[in-house]
Amino acid sequence: DGAVTIDFQYEVSDIVIELTDIAGRVVDKYFFTGGEYFTINIDRGPGLYFMRVAEGGSTSTIKIIRN
């Protein structure tokens, strides 16, 4: 199961989540319009991925290792 849940712990809006591979290629992109937490399913093979989460002017990057 490749489900990943992001819990912001507060109500957010207009979220963009990009999943990139180790080479920096965008392999998936998600748009959410509001909520406190979001669940996405990473249907990719094993490897190292980066999830870039952008909300307003703020961006965070999370490293994901998929076995």
PDB file of N, CA, C and O in Angstrom:
ATOM      1  N   ASP A   1       0.853  -1.185   0.000  1.00  0.00           N
ATOM      2  CA  ASP A   1       0.000   0.000   0.000  1.00  0.00           C
ATOM      3  C   ASP A   1       0.890   1.237   0.000  1.00  0.00           C
ATOM      4  O   ASP A   1       1.762   1.390   0.834  1.00  0.00           O
ATOM      5  N   GLY A   2       0.654   2.139  -0.923  1.00  0.00           N
ATOM      6  CA  GLY A   2       1.477   3.333  -1.042  1.00  0.00           C
ATOM      7  C   GLY A   2       0.794   4.583  -0.542  1.00  0.00           C
ATOM      8  O   GLY A   2       1.095   5.680  -0.998  1.00  0.00           O
ATOM      9  N   ALA A   3      -0.147   4.446   0.396  1.00  0.00           N
ATOM     10  CA  ALA A   3      -0.890   5.603   0.899  1.00  0.00           C
ATOM     11  C   ALA A   3      -0.020   6.454   1.818  1.00  0.00           C
ATOM     12  O   ALA A   3       0.662   5.947   2.699  1.00  0.00           O
ATOM     13  N   VAL A   4      -0.040   7.769   1.566  1.00  0.00           N
ATOM     14  CA  VAL A   4       0.679   8.737   2.393  1.00  0.00           C
ATOM     15  C   VAL A   4      -0.317   9.808   2.802  1.00  0.00           C
ATOM     16  O   VAL A   4      -1.004  10.376   1.957  1.00  0.00           O
ATOM     17  N   THR A   5      -0.413  10.066   4.102  1.00  0.00           N
ATOM     18  CA  THR A   5      -1.313  11.094   4.618  1.00  0.00           C
ATOM     19  C   THR A   5      -0.498  12.263   5.152  1.00  0.00           C
ATOM     20  O   THR A   5       0.445  12.061   5.908  1.00  0.00           O
ATOM     21  N   ILE A   6      -0.889  13.456   4.741  1.00  0.00           N
ATOM     22  CA  ILE A   6      -0.249  14.680   5.217  1.00  0.00           C
ATOM     23  C   ILE A   6      -1.251  15.384   6.117  1.00  0.00           C
ATOM     24  O   ILE A   6      -2.358  15.709   5.678  1.00  0.00           O
ATOM     25  N   ASP A   7      -0.883  15.610   7.370  1.00  0.00           N
ATOM     26  CA  ASP A   7      -1.744  16.272   8.350  1.00  0.00           C
ATOM     27  C   ASP A   7      -1.152  17.646   8.657  1.00  0.00           C
ATOM     28  O   ASP A   7      -0.087  17.749   9.251  1.00  0.00           O
ATOM     29  N   PHE A   8      -1.843  18.697   8.232  1.00  0.00           N
ATOM     30  CA  PHE A   8      -1.357  20.056   8.445  1.00  0.00           C
ATOM     31  C   PHE A   8      -1.672  20.579   9.846  1.00  0.00           C
ATOM     32  O   PHE A   8      -1.119  21.572  10.268  1.00  0.00           O
ATOM     33  N   GLN A   9      -2.591  19.949  10.540  1.00  0.00           N
ATOM     34  CA  GLN A   9      -3.019  20.318  11.886  1.00  0.00           C
ATOM     35  C   GLN A   9      -3.740  21.656  11.932  1.00  0.00           C
ATOM     36  O   GLN A   9      -3.913  22.230  12.998  1.00  0.00           O
ATOM     37  N   TYR A  10      -4.126  22.164  10.764  1.00  0.00           N
ATOM     38  CA  TYR A  10      -4.967  23.358  10.656  1.00  0.00           C
ATOM     39  C   TYR A  10      -5.575  23.356   9.260  1.00  0.00           C
ATOM     40  O   TYR A  10      -5.092  22.665   8.355  1.00  0.00           O
ATOM     41  N   GLU A  11      -6.624  24.109   9.069  1.00  0.00           N
ATOM     42  CA  GLU A  11      -7.319  24.178   7.789  1.00  0.00           C
ATOM     43  C   GLU A  11      -6.463  24.933   6.767  1.00  0.00           C
ATOM     44  O   GLU A  11      -5.999  26.040   7.029  1.00  0.00           O
ATOM     45  N   VAL A  12      -6.234  24.306   5.612  1.00  0.00           N
ATOM     46  CA  VAL A  12      -5.458  24.931   4.545  1.00  0.00           C
ATOM     47  C   VAL A  12      -6.290  24.954   3.267  1.00  0.00           C
ATOM     48  O   VAL A  12      -7.281  24.246   3.146  1.00  0.00           O
ATOM     49  N   SER A  13      -5.878  25.773   2.316  1.00  0.00           N
ATOM     50  CA  SER A  13      -6.581  25.810   1.031  1.00  0.00           C
ATOM     51  C   SER A  13      -5.577  25.956  -0.104  1.00  0.00           C
ATOM     52  O   SER A  13      -4.451  26.411   0.093  1.00  0.00           O
ATOM     53  N   ASP A  14      -5.990  25.545  -1.282  1.00  0.00           N
ATOM     54  CA  ASP A  14      -5.179  25.660  -2.496  1.00  0.00           C
ATOM     55  C   ASP A  14      -3.777  25.070  -2.328  1.00  0.00           C
ATOM     56  O   ASP A  14      -2.764  25.754  -2.423  1.00  0.00           O
ATOM     57  N   ILE A  15      -3.745  23.764  -2.093  1.00  0.00           N
ATOM     58  CA  ILE A  15      -2.501  23.024  -1.907  1.00  0.00           C
ATOM     59  C   ILE A  15      -2.088  22.382  -3.231  1.00  0.00           C
ATOM     60  O   ILE A  15      -2.923  21.826  -3.942  1.00  0.00           O
ATOM     61  N   VAL A  16      -0.808  22.464  -3.547  1.00  0.00           N
ATOM     62  CA  VAL A  16      -0.251  21.756  -4.694  1.00  0.00           C
ATOM     63  C   VAL A  16       0.814  20.805  -4.162  1.00  0.00           C
ATOM     64  O   VAL A  16       1.719  21.219  -3.430  1.00  0.00           O
ATOM     65  N   ILE A  17       0.704  19.533  -4.526  1.00  0.00           N
ATOM     66  CA  ILE A  17       1.684  18.528  -4.112  1.00  0.00           C
ATOM     67  C   ILE A  17       2.286  17.924  -5.371  1.00  0.00           C
ATOM     68  O   ILE A  17       1.566  17.431  -6.235  1.00  0.00           O
ATOM     69  N   GLU A  18       3.614  18.000  -5.477  1.00  0.00           N
ATOM     70  CA  GLU A  18       4.333  17.397  -6.598  1.00  0.00           C
ATOM     71  C   GLU A  18       5.192  16.261  -6.068  1.00  0.00           C
ATOM     72  O   GLU A  18       5.913  16.430  -5.092  1.00  0.00           O
ATOM     73  N   LEU A  19       5.109  15.134  -6.726  1.00  0.00           N
ATOM     74  CA  LEU A  19       5.962  14.001  -6.407  1.00  0.00           C
ATOM     75  C   LEU A  19       7.014  13.908  -7.505  1.00  0.00           C
ATOM     76  O   LEU A  19       6.677  13.811  -8.690  1.00  0.00           O
ATOM     77  N   THR A  20       8.292  13.988  -7.114  1.00  0.00           N
ATOM     78  CA  THR A  20       9.375  13.929  -8.093  1.00  0.00           C
ATOM     79  C   THR A  20      10.259  12.718  -7.811  1.00  0.00           C
ATOM     80  O   THR A  20      10.346  12.245  -6.673  1.00  0.00           O
ATOM     81  N   ASP A  21      10.909  12.230  -8.865  1.00  0.00           N
ATOM     82  CA  ASP A  21      11.842  11.128  -8.682  1.00  0.00           C
ATOM     83  C   ASP A  21      13.228  11.685  -8.363  1.00  0.00           C
ATOM     84  O   ASP A  21      13.415  12.897  -8.275  1.00  0.00           O
ATOM     85  N   ILE A  22      14.199  10.803  -8.223  1.00  0.00           N
ATOM     86  CA  ILE A  22      15.553  11.214  -7.828  1.00  0.00           C
ATOM     87  C   ILE A  22      16.198  12.135  -8.864  1.00  0.00           C
ATOM     88  O   ILE A  22      17.045  12.960  -8.535  1.00  0.00           O
ATOM     89  N   ALA A  23      15.750  12.044 -10.135  1.00  0.00           N
ATOM     90  CA  ALA A  23      16.292  12.881 -11.197  1.00  0.00           C
ATOM     91  C   ALA A  23      15.600  14.237 -11.274  1.00  0.00           C
ATOM     92  O   ALA A  23      15.970  15.075 -12.091  1.00  0.00           O
ATOM     93  N   GLY A  24      14.590  14.455 -10.429  1.00  0.00           N
ATOM     94  CA  GLY A  24      13.887  15.726 -10.409  1.00  0.00           C
ATOM     95  C   GLY A  24      12.701  15.800 -11.345  1.00  0.00           C
ATOM     96  O   GLY A  24      12.065  16.852 -11.473  1.00  0.00           O
ATOM     97  N   ARG A  25      12.370  14.702 -12.013  1.00  0.00           N
ATOM     98  CA  ARG A  25      11.206  14.670 -12.900  1.00  0.00           C
ATOM     99  C   ARG A  25       9.922  14.583 -12.084  1.00  0.00           C
ATOM    100  O   ARG A  25       9.836  13.781 -11.148  1.00  0.00           O
ATOM    101  N   VAL A  26       8.935  15.383 -12.433  1.00  0.00           N
ATOM    102  CA  VAL A  26       7.635  15.327 -11.766  1.00  0.00           C
ATOM    103  C   VAL A  26       6.907  14.086 -12.274  1.00  0.00           C
ATOM    104  O   VAL A  26       6.642  13.953 -13.466  1.00  0.00           O
ATOM    105  N   VAL A  27       6.605  13.151 -11.358  1.00  0.00           N
ATOM    106  CA  VAL A  27       5.930  11.907 -11.739  1.00  0.00           C
ATOM    107  C   VAL A  27       4.447  11.933 -11.398  1.00  0.00           C
ATOM    108  O   VAL A  27       3.666  11.185 -11.978  1.00  0.00           O
ATOM    109  N   ASP A  28       4.040  12.781 -10.477  1.00  0.00           N
ATOM    110  CA  ASP A  28       2.628  12.976 -10.127  1.00  0.00           C
ATOM    111  C   ASP A  28       2.443  14.378  -9.588  1.00  0.00           C
ATOM    112  O   ASP A  28       3.351  14.947  -8.979  1.00  0.00           O
ATOM    113  N   LYS A  29       1.247  14.914  -9.803  1.00  0.00           N
ATOM    114  CA  LYS A  29       0.922  16.245  -9.288  1.00  0.00           C
ATOM    115  C   LYS A  29      -0.520  16.213  -8.797  1.00  0.00           C
ATOM    116  O   LYS A  29      -1.396  15.687  -9.483  1.00  0.00           O
ATOM    117  N   TYR A  30      -0.750  16.753  -7.608  1.00  0.00           N
ATOM    118  CA  TYR A  30      -2.067  16.724  -6.974  1.00  0.00           C
ATOM    119  C   TYR A  30      -2.463  18.146  -6.593  1.00  0.00           C
ATOM    120  O   TYR A  30      -1.623  18.942  -6.182  1.00  0.00           O
ATOM    121  N   PHE A  31      -3.747  18.426  -6.690  1.00  0.00           N
ATOM    122  CA  PHE A  31      -4.299  19.727  -6.300  1.00  0.00           C
ATOM    123  C   PHE A  31      -5.418  19.484  -5.289  1.00  0.00           C
ATOM    124  O   PHE A  31      -6.291  18.651  -5.524  1.00  0.00           O
ATOM    125  N   PHE A  32      -5.378  20.197  -4.177  1.00  0.00           N
ATOM    126  CA  PHE A  32      -6.423  20.109  -3.161  1.00  0.00           C
ATOM    127  C   PHE A  32      -6.934  21.513  -2.881  1.00  0.00           C
ATOM    128  O   PHE A  32      -6.149  22.461  -2.801  1.00  0.00           O
ATOM    129  N   THR A  33      -8.247  21.647  -2.708  1.00  0.00           N
ATOM    130  CA  THR A  33      -8.822  22.981  -2.536  1.00  0.00           C
ATOM    131  C   THR A  33      -9.117  23.329  -1.087  1.00  0.00           C
ATOM    132  O   THR A  33      -9.429  24.471  -0.800  1.00  0.00           O
ATOM    133  N   GLY A  34      -9.039  22.392  -0.175  1.00  0.00           N
ATOM    134  CA  GLY A  34      -9.256  22.735   1.229  1.00  0.00           C
ATOM    135  C   GLY A  34      -9.301  21.503   2.105  1.00  0.00           C
ATOM    136  O   GLY A  34      -9.632  20.414   1.657  1.00  0.00           O
ATOM    137  N   GLY A  35      -8.946  21.675   3.348  1.00  0.00           N
ATOM    138  CA  GLY A  35      -8.970  20.584   4.311  1.00  0.00           C
ATOM    139  C   GLY A  35      -7.831  20.700   5.296  1.00  0.00           C
ATOM    140  O   GLY A  35      -6.996  21.596   5.220  1.00  0.00           O
ATOM    141  N   GLU A  36      -7.825  19.766   6.226  1.00  0.00           N
ATOM    142  CA  GLU A  36      -6.785  19.740   7.253  1.00  0.00           C
ATOM    143  C   GLU A  36      -5.753  18.655   6.966  1.00  0.00           C
ATOM    144  O   GLU A  36      -4.602  18.773   7.336  1.00  0.00           O
ATOM    145  N   TYR A  37      -6.181  17.580   6.306  1.00  0.00           N
ATOM    146  CA  TYR A  37      -5.250  16.519   5.939  1.00  0.00           C
ATOM    147  C   TYR A  37      -5.635  15.950   4.577  1.00  0.00           C
ATOM    148  O   TYR A  37      -6.779  16.063   4.145  1.00  0.00           O
ATOM    149  N   PHE A  38      -4.645  15.394   3.905  1.00  0.00           N
ATOM    150  CA  PHE A  38      -4.829  14.867   2.564  1.00  0.00           C
ATOM    151  C   PHE A  38      -4.125  13.522   2.473  1.00  0.00           C
ATOM    152  O   PHE A  38      -3.047  13.349   3.029  1.00  0.00           O
ATOM    153  N   THR A  39      -4.722  12.586   1.760  1.00  0.00           N
ATOM    154  CA  THR A  39      -4.113  11.280   1.538  1.00  0.00           C
ATOM    155  C   THR A  39      -3.925  11.080   0.048  1.00  0.00           C
ATOM    156  O   THR A  39      -4.855  11.289  -0.734  1.00  0.00           O
ATOM    157  N   ILE A  40      -2.723  10.708  -0.335  1.00  0.00           N
ATOM    158  CA  ILE A  40      -2.443  10.383  -1.725  1.00  0.00           C
ATOM    159  C   ILE A  40      -1.896   8.969  -1.786  1.00  0.00           C
ATOM    160  O   ILE A  40      -1.350   8.456  -0.804  1.00  0.00           O
ATOM    161  N   ASN A  41      -2.056   8.322  -2.927  1.00  0.00           N
ATOM    162  CA  ASN A  41      -1.562   6.967  -3.112  1.00  0.00           C
ATOM    163  C   ASN A  41      -0.406   7.010  -4.108  1.00  0.00           C
ATOM    164  O   ASN A  41      -0.589   7.412  -5.253  1.00  0.00           O
ATOM    165  N   ILE A  42       0.756   6.608  -3.663  1.00  0.00           N
ATOM    166  CA  ILE A  42       1.941   6.614  -4.521  1.00  0.00           C
ATOM    167  C   ILE A  42       2.040   5.251  -5.196  1.00  0.00           C
ATOM    168  O   ILE A  42       2.450   4.272  -4.585  1.00  0.00           O
ATOM    169  N   ASP A  43       1.613   5.198  -6.450  1.00  0.00           N
ATOM    170  CA  ASP A  43       1.633   3.957  -7.225  1.00  0.00           C
ATOM    171  C   ASP A  43       2.867   3.915  -8.105  1.00  0.00           C
ATOM    172  O   ASP A  43       2.784   3.899  -9.326  1.00  0.00           O
ATOM    173  N   ARG A  44       4.011   3.940  -7.491  1.00  0.00           N
ATOM    174  CA  ARG A  44       5.289   3.913  -8.198  1.00  0.00           C
ATOM    175  C   ARG A  44       6.123   2.760  -7.662  1.00  0.00           C
ATOM    176  O   ARG A  44       5.889   2.264  -6.560  1.00  0.00           O
ATOM    177  N   GLY A  45       7.127   2.385  -8.424  1.00  0.00           N
ATOM    178  CA  GLY A  45       8.014   1.308  -8.006  1.00  0.00           C
ATOM    179  C   GLY A  45       8.936   1.743  -6.879  1.00  0.00           C
ATOM    180  O   GLY A  45       8.927   2.896  -6.446  1.00  0.00           O
ATOM    181  N   PRO A  46       9.755   0.814  -6.397  1.00  0.00           N
ATOM    182  CA  PRO A  46      10.703   1.137  -5.331  1.00  0.00           C
ATOM    183  C   PRO A  46      11.659   2.243  -5.762  1.00  0.00           C
ATOM    184  O   PRO A  46      12.007   2.358  -6.935  1.00  0.00           O
ATOM    185  N   GLY A  47      12.049   3.060  -4.806  1.00  0.00           N
ATOM    186  CA  GLY A  47      13.006   4.120  -5.101  1.00  0.00           C
ATOM    187  C   GLY A  47      12.883   5.275  -4.136  1.00  0.00           C
ATOM    188  O   GLY A  47      12.121   5.241  -3.175  1.00  0.00           O
ATOM    189  N   LEU A  48      13.639   6.317  -4.420  1.00  0.00           N
ATOM    190  CA  LEU A  48      13.655   7.529  -3.612  1.00  0.00           C
ATOM    191  C   LEU A  48      12.845   8.598  -4.330  1.00  0.00           C
ATOM    192  O   LEU A  48      13.066   8.861  -5.517  1.00  0.00           O
ATOM    193  N   TYR A  49      11.900   9.191  -3.626  1.00  0.00           N
ATOM    194  CA  TYR A  49      11.028  10.222  -4.179  1.00  0.00           C
ATOM    195  C   TYR A  49      11.029  11.432  -3.249  1.00  0.00           C
ATOM    196  O   TYR A  49      11.358  11.314  -2.071  1.00  0.00           O
ATOM    197  N   PHE A  50      10.652  12.564  -3.795  1.00  0.00           N
ATOM    198  CA  PHE A  50      10.514  13.775  -3.007  1.00  0.00           C
ATOM    199  C   PHE A  50       9.112  14.326  -3.225  1.00  0.00           C
ATOM    200  O   PHE A  50       8.640  14.403  -4.357  1.00  0.00           O
ATOM    201  N   MET A  51       8.452  14.679  -2.130  1.00  0.00           N
ATOM    202  CA  MET A  51       7.123  15.267  -2.191  1.00  0.00           C
ATOM    203  C   MET A  51       7.250  16.739  -1.827  1.00  0.00           C
ATOM    204  O   MET A  51       7.657  17.082  -0.722  1.00  0.00           O
ATOM    205  N   ARG A  52       6.936  17.602  -2.778  1.00  0.00           N
ATOM    206  CA  ARG A  52       6.986  19.049  -2.557  1.00  0.00           C
ATOM    207  C   ARG A  52       5.562  19.524  -2.309  1.00  0.00           C
ATOM    208  O   ARG A  52       4.690  19.356  -3.147  1.00  0.00           O
ATOM    209  N   VAL A  53       5.344  20.130  -1.152  1.00  0.00           N
ATOM    210  CA  VAL A  53       4.024  20.596  -0.746  1.00  0.00           C
ATOM    211  C   VAL A  53       4.051  22.123  -0.721  1.00  0.00           C
ATOM    212  O   VAL A  53       4.835  22.717   0.018  1.00  0.00           O
ATOM    213  N   ALA A  54       3.200  22.751  -1.537  1.00  0.00           N
ATOM    214  CA  ALA A  54       3.161  24.211  -1.619  1.00  0.00           C
ATOM    215  C   ALA A  54       1.784  24.710  -1.212  1.00  0.00           C
ATOM    216  O   ALA A  54       0.762  24.229  -1.700  1.00  0.00           O
ATOM    217  N   GLU A  55       1.781  25.676  -0.292  1.00  0.00           N
ATOM    218  CA  GLU A  55       0.547  26.301   0.179  1.00  0.00           C
ATOM    219  C   GLU A  55       0.829  27.789   0.350  1.00  0.00           C
ATOM    220  O   GLU A  55       1.664  28.177   1.160  1.00  0.00           O
ATOM    221  N   GLY A  56       0.149  28.603  -0.468  1.00  0.00           N
ATOM    222  CA  GLY A  56       0.408  30.038  -0.423  1.00  0.00           C
ATOM    223  C   GLY A  56       1.852  30.301  -0.829  1.00  0.00           C
ATOM    224  O   GLY A  56       2.320  29.821  -1.843  1.00  0.00           O
ATOM    225  N   GLY A  57       2.590  31.021  -0.027  1.00  0.00           N
ATOM    226  CA  GLY A  57       3.990  31.310  -0.315  1.00  0.00           C
ATOM    227  C   GLY A  57       4.955  30.357   0.350  1.00  0.00           C
ATOM    228  O   GLY A  57       6.162  30.560   0.324  1.00  0.00           O
ATOM    229  N   SER A  58       4.449  29.297   0.969  1.00  0.00           N
ATOM    230  CA  SER A  58       5.280  28.373   1.728  1.00  0.00           C
ATOM    231  C   SER A  58       5.417  27.047   0.985  1.00  0.00           C
ATOM    232  O   SER A  58       4.436  26.520   0.457  1.00  0.00           O
ATOM    233  N   THR A  59       6.642  26.499   0.980  1.00  0.00           N
ATOM    234  CA  THR A  59       6.898  25.211   0.348  1.00  0.00           C
ATOM    235  C   THR A  59       7.720  24.336   1.288  1.00  0.00           C
ATOM    236  O   THR A  59       8.670  24.803   1.903  1.00  0.00           O
ATOM    237  N   SER A  60       7.328  23.069   1.389  1.00  0.00           N
ATOM    238  CA  SER A  60       8.080  22.076   2.167  1.00  0.00           C
ATOM    239  C   SER A  60       8.369  20.887   1.290  1.00  0.00           C
ATOM    240  O   SER A  60       7.579  20.554   0.409  1.00  0.00           O
ATOM    241  N   THR A  61       9.496  20.224   1.542  1.00  0.00           N
ATOM    242  CA  THR A  61       9.849  19.024   0.789  1.00  0.00           C
ATOM    243  C   THR A  61      10.047  17.876   1.761  1.00  0.00           C
ATOM    244  O   THR A  61      10.714  18.021   2.788  1.00  0.00           O
ATOM    245  N   ILE A  62       9.462  16.742   1.415  1.00  0.00           N
ATOM    246  CA  ILE A  62       9.518  15.535   2.241  1.00  0.00           C
ATOM    247  C   ILE A  62      10.155  14.426   1.418  1.00  0.00           C
ATOM    248  O   ILE A  62       9.764  14.188   0.284  1.00  0.00           O
ATOM    249  N   LYS A  63      11.143  13.742   1.988  1.00  0.00           N
ATOM    250  CA  LYS A  63      11.786  12.625   1.314  1.00  0.00           C
ATOM    251  C   LYS A  63      10.989  11.352   1.599  1.00  0.00           C
ATOM    252  O   LYS A  63      10.636  11.071   2.743  1.00  0.00           O
ATOM    253  N   ILE A  64      10.734  10.568   0.550  1.00  0.00           N
ATOM    254  CA  ILE A  64       9.983   9.314   0.681  1.00  0.00           C
ATOM    255  C   ILE A  64      10.819   8.190   0.086  1.00  0.00           C
ATOM    256  O   ILE A  64      11.253   8.279  -1.062  1.00  0.00           O
ATOM    257  N   ILE A  65      11.046   7.154   0.875  1.00  0.00           N
ATOM    258  CA  ILE A  65      11.744   5.972   0.394  1.00  0.00           C
ATOM    259  C   ILE A  65      10.702   4.861   0.255  1.00  0.00           C
ATOM    260  O   ILE A  65      10.049   4.480   1.217  1.00  0.00           O
ATOM    261  N   ARG A  66      10.560   4.386  -0.967  1.00  0.00           N
ATOM    262  CA  ARG A  66       9.571   3.337  -1.247  1.00  0.00           C
ATOM    263  C   ARG A  66      10.304   2.041  -1.502  1.00  0.00           C
ATOM    264  O   ARG A  66      11.118   1.927  -2.404  1.00  0.00           O
ATOM    265  N   ASN A  67      10.028   1.011  -0.675  1.00  0.00           N
ATOM    266  CA  ASN A  67      10.685  -0.306  -0.796  1.00  0.00           C
ATOM    267  C   ASN A  67       9.892  -1.218  -1.698  1.00  0.00           C
ATOM    268  O   ASN A  67       8.756  -1.196  -1.814  1.00  0.00           O
TER     269      ASN A  67
END
